[in-house]
PDB file of N, CA and C in Angstrom:
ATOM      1  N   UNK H 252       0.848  -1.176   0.000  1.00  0.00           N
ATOM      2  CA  UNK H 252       0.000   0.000   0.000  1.00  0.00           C
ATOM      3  C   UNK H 252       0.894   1.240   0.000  1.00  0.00           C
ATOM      4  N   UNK H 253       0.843   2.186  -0.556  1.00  0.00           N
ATOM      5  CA  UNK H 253       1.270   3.529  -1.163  1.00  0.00           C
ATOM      6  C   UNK H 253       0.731   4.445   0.075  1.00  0.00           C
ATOM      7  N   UNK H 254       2.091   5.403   0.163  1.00  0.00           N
ATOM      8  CA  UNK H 254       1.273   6.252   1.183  1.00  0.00           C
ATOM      9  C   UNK H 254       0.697   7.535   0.331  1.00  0.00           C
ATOM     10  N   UNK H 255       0.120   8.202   1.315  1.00  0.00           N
ATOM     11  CA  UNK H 255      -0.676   9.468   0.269  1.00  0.00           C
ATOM     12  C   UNK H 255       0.175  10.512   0.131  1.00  0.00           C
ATOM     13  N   UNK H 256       1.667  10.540   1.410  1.00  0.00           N
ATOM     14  CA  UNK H 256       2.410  11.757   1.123  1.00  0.00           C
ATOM     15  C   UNK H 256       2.744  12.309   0.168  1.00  0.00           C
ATOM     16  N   UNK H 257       2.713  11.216  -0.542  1.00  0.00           N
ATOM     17  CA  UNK H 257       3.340  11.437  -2.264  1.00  0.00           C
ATOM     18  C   UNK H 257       2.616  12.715  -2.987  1.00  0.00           C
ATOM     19  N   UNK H 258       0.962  12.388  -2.789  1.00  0.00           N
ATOM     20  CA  UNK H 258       0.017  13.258  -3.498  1.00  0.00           C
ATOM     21  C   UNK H 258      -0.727  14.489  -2.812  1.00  0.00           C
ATOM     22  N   UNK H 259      -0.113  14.936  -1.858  1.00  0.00           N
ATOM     23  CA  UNK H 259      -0.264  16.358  -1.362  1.00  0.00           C
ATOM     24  C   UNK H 259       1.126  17.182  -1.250  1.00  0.00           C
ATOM     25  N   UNK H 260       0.613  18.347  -1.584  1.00  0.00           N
ATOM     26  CA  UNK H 260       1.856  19.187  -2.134  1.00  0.00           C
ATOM     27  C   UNK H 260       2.383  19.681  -1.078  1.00  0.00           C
ATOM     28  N   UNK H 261       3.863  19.898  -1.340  1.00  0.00           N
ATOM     29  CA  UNK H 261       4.595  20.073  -0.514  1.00  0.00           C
ATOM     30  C   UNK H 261       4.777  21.512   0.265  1.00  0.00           C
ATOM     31  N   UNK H 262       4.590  21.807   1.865  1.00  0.00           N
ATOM     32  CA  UNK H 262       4.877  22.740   1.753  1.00  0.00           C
ATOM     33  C   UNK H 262       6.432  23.742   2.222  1.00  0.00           C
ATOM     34  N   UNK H 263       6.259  24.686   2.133  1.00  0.00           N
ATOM     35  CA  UNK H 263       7.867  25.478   1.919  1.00  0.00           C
ATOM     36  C   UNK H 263       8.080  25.306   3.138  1.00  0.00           C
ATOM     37  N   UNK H 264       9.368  25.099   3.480  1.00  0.00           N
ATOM     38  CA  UNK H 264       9.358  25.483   4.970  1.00  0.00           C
ATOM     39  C   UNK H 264      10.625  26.962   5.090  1.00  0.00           C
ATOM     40  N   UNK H 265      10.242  27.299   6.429  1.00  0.00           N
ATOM     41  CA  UNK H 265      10.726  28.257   6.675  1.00  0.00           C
ATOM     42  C   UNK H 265       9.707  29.311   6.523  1.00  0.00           C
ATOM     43  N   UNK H 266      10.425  30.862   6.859  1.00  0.00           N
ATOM     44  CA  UNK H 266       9.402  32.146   6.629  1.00  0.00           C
ATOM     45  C   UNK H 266       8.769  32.968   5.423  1.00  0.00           C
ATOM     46  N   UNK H 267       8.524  32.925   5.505  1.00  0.00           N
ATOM     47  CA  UNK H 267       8.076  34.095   3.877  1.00  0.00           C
ATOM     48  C   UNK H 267       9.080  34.953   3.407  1.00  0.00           C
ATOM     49  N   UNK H 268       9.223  35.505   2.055  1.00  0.00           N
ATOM     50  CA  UNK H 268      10.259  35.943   1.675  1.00  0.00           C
ATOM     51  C   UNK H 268      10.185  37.389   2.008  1.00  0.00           C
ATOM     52  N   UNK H 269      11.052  38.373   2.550  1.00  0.00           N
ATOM     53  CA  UNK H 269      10.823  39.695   2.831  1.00  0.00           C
ATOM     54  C   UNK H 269      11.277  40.568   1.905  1.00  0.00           C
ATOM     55  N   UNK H 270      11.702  39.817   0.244  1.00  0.00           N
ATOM     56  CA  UNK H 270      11.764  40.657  -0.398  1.00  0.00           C
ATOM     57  C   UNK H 270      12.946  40.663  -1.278  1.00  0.00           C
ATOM     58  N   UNK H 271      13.388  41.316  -1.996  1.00  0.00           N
ATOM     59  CA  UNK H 271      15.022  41.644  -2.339  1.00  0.00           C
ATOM     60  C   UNK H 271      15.883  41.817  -1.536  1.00  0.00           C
ATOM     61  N   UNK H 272      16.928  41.151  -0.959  1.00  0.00           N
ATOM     62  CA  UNK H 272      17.790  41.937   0.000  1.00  0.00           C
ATOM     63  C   UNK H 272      19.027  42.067  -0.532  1.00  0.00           C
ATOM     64  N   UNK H 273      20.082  42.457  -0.068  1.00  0.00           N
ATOM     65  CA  UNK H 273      21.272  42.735  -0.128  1.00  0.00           C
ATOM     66  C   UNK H 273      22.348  42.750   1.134  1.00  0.00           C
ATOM     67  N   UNK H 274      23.493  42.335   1.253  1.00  0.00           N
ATOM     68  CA  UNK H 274      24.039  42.359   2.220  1.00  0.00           C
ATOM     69  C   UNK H 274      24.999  43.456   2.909  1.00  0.00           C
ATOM     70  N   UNK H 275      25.006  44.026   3.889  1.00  0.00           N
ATOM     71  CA  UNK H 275      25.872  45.328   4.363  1.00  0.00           C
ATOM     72  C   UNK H 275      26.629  44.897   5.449  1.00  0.00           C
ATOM     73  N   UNK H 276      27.780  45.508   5.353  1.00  0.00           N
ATOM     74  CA  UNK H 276      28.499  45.129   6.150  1.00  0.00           C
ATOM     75  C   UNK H 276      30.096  46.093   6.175  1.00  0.00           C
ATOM     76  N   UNK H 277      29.978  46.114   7.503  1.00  0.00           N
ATOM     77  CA  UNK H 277      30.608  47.334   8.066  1.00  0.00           C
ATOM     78  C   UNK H 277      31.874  47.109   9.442  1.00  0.00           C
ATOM     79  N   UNK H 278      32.547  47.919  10.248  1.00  0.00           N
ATOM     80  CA  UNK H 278      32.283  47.791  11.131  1.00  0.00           C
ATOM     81  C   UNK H 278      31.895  49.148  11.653  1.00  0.00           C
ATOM     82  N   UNK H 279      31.767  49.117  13.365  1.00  0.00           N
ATOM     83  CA  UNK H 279      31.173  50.341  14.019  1.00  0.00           C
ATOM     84  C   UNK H 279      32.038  49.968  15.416  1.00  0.00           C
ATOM     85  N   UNK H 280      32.279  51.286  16.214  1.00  0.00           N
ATOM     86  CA  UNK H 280      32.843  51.415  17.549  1.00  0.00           C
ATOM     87  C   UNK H 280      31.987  50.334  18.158  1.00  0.00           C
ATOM     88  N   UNK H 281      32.836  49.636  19.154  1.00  0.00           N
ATOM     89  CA  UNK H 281      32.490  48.703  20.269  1.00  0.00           C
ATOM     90  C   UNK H 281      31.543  48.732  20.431  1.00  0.00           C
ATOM     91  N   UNK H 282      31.204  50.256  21.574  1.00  0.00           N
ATOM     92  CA  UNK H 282      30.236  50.502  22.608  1.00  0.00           C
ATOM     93  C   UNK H 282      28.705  50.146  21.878  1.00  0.00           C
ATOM     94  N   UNK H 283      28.742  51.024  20.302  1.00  0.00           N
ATOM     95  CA  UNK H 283      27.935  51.508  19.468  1.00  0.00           C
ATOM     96  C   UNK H 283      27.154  49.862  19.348  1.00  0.00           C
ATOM     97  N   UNK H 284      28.342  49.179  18.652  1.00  0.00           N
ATOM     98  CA  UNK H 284      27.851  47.818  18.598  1.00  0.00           C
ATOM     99  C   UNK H 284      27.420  46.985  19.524  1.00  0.00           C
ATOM    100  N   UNK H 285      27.476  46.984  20.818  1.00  0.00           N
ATOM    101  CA  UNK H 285      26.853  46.583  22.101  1.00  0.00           C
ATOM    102  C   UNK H 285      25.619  47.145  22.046  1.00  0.00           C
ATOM    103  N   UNK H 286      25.373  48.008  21.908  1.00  0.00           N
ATOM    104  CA  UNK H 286      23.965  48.526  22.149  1.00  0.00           C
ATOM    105  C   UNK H 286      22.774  48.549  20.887  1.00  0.00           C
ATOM    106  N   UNK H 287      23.548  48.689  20.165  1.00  0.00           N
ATOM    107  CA  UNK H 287      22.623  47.834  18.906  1.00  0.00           C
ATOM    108  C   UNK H 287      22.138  46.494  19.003  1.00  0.00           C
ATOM    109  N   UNK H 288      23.187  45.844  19.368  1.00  0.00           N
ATOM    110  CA  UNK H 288      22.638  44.331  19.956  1.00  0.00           C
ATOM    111  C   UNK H 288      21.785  43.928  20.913  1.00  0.00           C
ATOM    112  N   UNK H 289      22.314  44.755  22.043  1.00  0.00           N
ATOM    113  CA  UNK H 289      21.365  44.760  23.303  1.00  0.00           C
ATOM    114  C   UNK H 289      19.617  45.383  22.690  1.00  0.00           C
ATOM    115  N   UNK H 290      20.302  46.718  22.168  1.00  0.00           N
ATOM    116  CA  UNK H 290      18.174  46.876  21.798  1.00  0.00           C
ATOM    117  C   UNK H 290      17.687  45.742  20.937  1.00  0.00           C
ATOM    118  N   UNK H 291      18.125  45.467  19.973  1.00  0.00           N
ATOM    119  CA  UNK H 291      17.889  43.783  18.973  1.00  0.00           C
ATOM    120  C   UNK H 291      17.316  42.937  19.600  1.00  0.00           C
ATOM    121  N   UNK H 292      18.198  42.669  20.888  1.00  0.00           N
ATOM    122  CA  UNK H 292      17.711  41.402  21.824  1.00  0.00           C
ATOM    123  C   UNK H 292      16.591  42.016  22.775  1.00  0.00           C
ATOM    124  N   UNK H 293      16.394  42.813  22.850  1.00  0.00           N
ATOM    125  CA  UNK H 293      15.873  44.232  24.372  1.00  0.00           C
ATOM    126  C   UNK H 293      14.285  43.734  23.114  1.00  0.00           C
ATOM    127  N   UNK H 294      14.168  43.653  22.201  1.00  0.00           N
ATOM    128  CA  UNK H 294      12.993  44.189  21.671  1.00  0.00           C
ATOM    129  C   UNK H 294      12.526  42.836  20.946  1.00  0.00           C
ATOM    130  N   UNK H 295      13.584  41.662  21.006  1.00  0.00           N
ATOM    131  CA  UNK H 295      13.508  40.288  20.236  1.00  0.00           C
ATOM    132  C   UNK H 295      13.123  40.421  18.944  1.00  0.00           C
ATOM    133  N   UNK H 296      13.767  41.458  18.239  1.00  0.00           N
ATOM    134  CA  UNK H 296      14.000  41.577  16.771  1.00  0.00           C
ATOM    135  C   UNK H 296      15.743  41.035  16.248  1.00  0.00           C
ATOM    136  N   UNK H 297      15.564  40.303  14.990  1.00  0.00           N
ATOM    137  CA  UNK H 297      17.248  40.055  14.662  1.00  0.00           C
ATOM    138  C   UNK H 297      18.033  41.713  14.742  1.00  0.00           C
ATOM    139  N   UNK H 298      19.221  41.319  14.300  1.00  0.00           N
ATOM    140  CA  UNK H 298      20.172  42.241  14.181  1.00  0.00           C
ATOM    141  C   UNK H 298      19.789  43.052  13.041  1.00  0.00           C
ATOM    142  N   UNK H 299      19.190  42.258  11.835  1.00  0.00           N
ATOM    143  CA  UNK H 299      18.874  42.397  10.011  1.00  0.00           C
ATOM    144  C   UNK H 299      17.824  43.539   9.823  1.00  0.00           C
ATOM    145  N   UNK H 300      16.930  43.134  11.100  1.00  0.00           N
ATOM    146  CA  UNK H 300      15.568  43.692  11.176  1.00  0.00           C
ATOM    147  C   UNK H 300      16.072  45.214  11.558  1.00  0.00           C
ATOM    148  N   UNK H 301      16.537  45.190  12.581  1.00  0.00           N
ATOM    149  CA  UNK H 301      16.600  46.717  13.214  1.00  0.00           C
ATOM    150  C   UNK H 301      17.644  47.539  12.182  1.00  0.00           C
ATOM    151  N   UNK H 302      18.372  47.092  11.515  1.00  0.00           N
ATOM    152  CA  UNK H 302      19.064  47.834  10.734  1.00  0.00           C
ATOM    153  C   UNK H 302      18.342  48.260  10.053  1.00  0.00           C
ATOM    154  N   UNK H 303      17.027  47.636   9.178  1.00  0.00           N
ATOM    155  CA  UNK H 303      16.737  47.803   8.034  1.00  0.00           C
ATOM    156  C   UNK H 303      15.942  49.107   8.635  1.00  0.00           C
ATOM    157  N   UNK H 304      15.607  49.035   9.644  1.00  0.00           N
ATOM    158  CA  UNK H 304      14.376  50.051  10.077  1.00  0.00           C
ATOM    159  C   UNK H 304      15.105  51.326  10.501  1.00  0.00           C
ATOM    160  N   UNK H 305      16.671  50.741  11.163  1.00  0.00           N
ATOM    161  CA  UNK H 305      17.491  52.293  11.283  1.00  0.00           C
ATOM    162  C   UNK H 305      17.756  53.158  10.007  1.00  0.00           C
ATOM    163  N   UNK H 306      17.723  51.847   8.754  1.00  0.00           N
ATOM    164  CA  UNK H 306      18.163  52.660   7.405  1.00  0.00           C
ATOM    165  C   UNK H 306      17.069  53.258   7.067  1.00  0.00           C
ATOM    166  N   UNK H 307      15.344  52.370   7.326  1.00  0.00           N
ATOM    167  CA  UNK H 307      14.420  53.113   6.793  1.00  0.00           C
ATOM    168  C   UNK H 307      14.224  54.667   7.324  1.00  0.00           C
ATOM    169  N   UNK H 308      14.584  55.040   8.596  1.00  0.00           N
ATOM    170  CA  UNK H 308      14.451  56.222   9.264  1.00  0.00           C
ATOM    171  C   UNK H 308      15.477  56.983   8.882  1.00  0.00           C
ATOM    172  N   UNK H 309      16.602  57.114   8.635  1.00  0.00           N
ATOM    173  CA  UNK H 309      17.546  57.743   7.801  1.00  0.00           C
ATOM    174  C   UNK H 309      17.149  57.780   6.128  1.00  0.00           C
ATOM    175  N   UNK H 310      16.584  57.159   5.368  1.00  0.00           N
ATOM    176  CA  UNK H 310      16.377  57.168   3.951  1.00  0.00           C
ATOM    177  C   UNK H 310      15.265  56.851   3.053  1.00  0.00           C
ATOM    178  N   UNK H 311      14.492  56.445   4.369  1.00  0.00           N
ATOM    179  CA  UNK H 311      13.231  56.375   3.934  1.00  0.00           C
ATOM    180  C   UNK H 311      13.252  55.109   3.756  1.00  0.00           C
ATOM    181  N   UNK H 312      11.334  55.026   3.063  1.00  0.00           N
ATOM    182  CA  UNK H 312      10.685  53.412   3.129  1.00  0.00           C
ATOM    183  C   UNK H 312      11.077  52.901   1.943  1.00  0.00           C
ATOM    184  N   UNK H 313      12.251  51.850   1.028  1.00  0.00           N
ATOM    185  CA  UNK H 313      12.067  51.575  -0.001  1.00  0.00           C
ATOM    186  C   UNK H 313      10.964  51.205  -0.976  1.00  0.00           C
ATOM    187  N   UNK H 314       9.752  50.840   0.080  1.00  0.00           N
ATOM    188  CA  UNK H 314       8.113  50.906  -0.682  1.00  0.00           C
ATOM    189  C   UNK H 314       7.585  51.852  -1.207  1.00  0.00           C
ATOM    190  N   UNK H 315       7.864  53.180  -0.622  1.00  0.00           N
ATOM    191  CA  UNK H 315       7.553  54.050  -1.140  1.00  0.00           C
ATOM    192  C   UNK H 315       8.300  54.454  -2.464  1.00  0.00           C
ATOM    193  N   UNK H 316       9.763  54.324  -2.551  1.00  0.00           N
ATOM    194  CA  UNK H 316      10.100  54.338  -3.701  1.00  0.00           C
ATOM    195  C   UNK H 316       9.815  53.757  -4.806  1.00  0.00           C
ATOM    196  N   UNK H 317       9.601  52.614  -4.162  1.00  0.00           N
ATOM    197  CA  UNK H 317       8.931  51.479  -5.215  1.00  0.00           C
ATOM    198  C   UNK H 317       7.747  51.748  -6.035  1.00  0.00           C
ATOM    199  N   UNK H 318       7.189  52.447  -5.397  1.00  0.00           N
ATOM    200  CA  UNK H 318       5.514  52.839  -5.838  1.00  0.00           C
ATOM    201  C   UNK H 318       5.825  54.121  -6.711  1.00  0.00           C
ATOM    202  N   UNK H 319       6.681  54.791  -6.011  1.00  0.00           N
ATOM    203  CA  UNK H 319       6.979  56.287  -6.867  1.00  0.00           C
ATOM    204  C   UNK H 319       7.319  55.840  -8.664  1.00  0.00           C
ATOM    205  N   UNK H 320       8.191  54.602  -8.633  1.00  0.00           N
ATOM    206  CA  UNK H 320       8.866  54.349  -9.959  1.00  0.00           C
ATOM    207  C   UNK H 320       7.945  53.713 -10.679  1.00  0.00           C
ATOM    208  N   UNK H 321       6.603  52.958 -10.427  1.00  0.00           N
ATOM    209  CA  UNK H 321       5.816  52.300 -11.080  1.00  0.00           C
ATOM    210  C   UNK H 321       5.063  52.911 -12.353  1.00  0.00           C
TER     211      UNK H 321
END
């Protein structure tokens, strides 16, 4: 006897895709970098996340650009 796993579709694992990304990478003073981490963990967001949102507040929402160019 055949199991049925075969004939239901598979699903993705992991999270949803957040998009285009790109990778940055830097360094920054010690202290600076301690406390970036600490709020990261302080707020249980990754490291990836809070950057993106420090860049969005310095340069804005790339969605909005997105929409501007359409």
């Amino acid at each position: 006897m055949e199991s049925d796993s075969h004939s239901q579709p598979k699903r993705k694992a992991g999270r949803p895709s957040k998009g285009p990304r790109e990778t940055v990478w830097g360094k920054v003073p010690t202290p600076l970098a301690r406390r970036f981490k600490a709020d990261a963990e302080k707020r249980d967001i990754s490291q990836a996340d809070l950057l993106a949102e420090v860049l969005r507040k310095v340069y804005g929402d790339e969605r909005e650009e997105m929409a501007l160019s359409a």
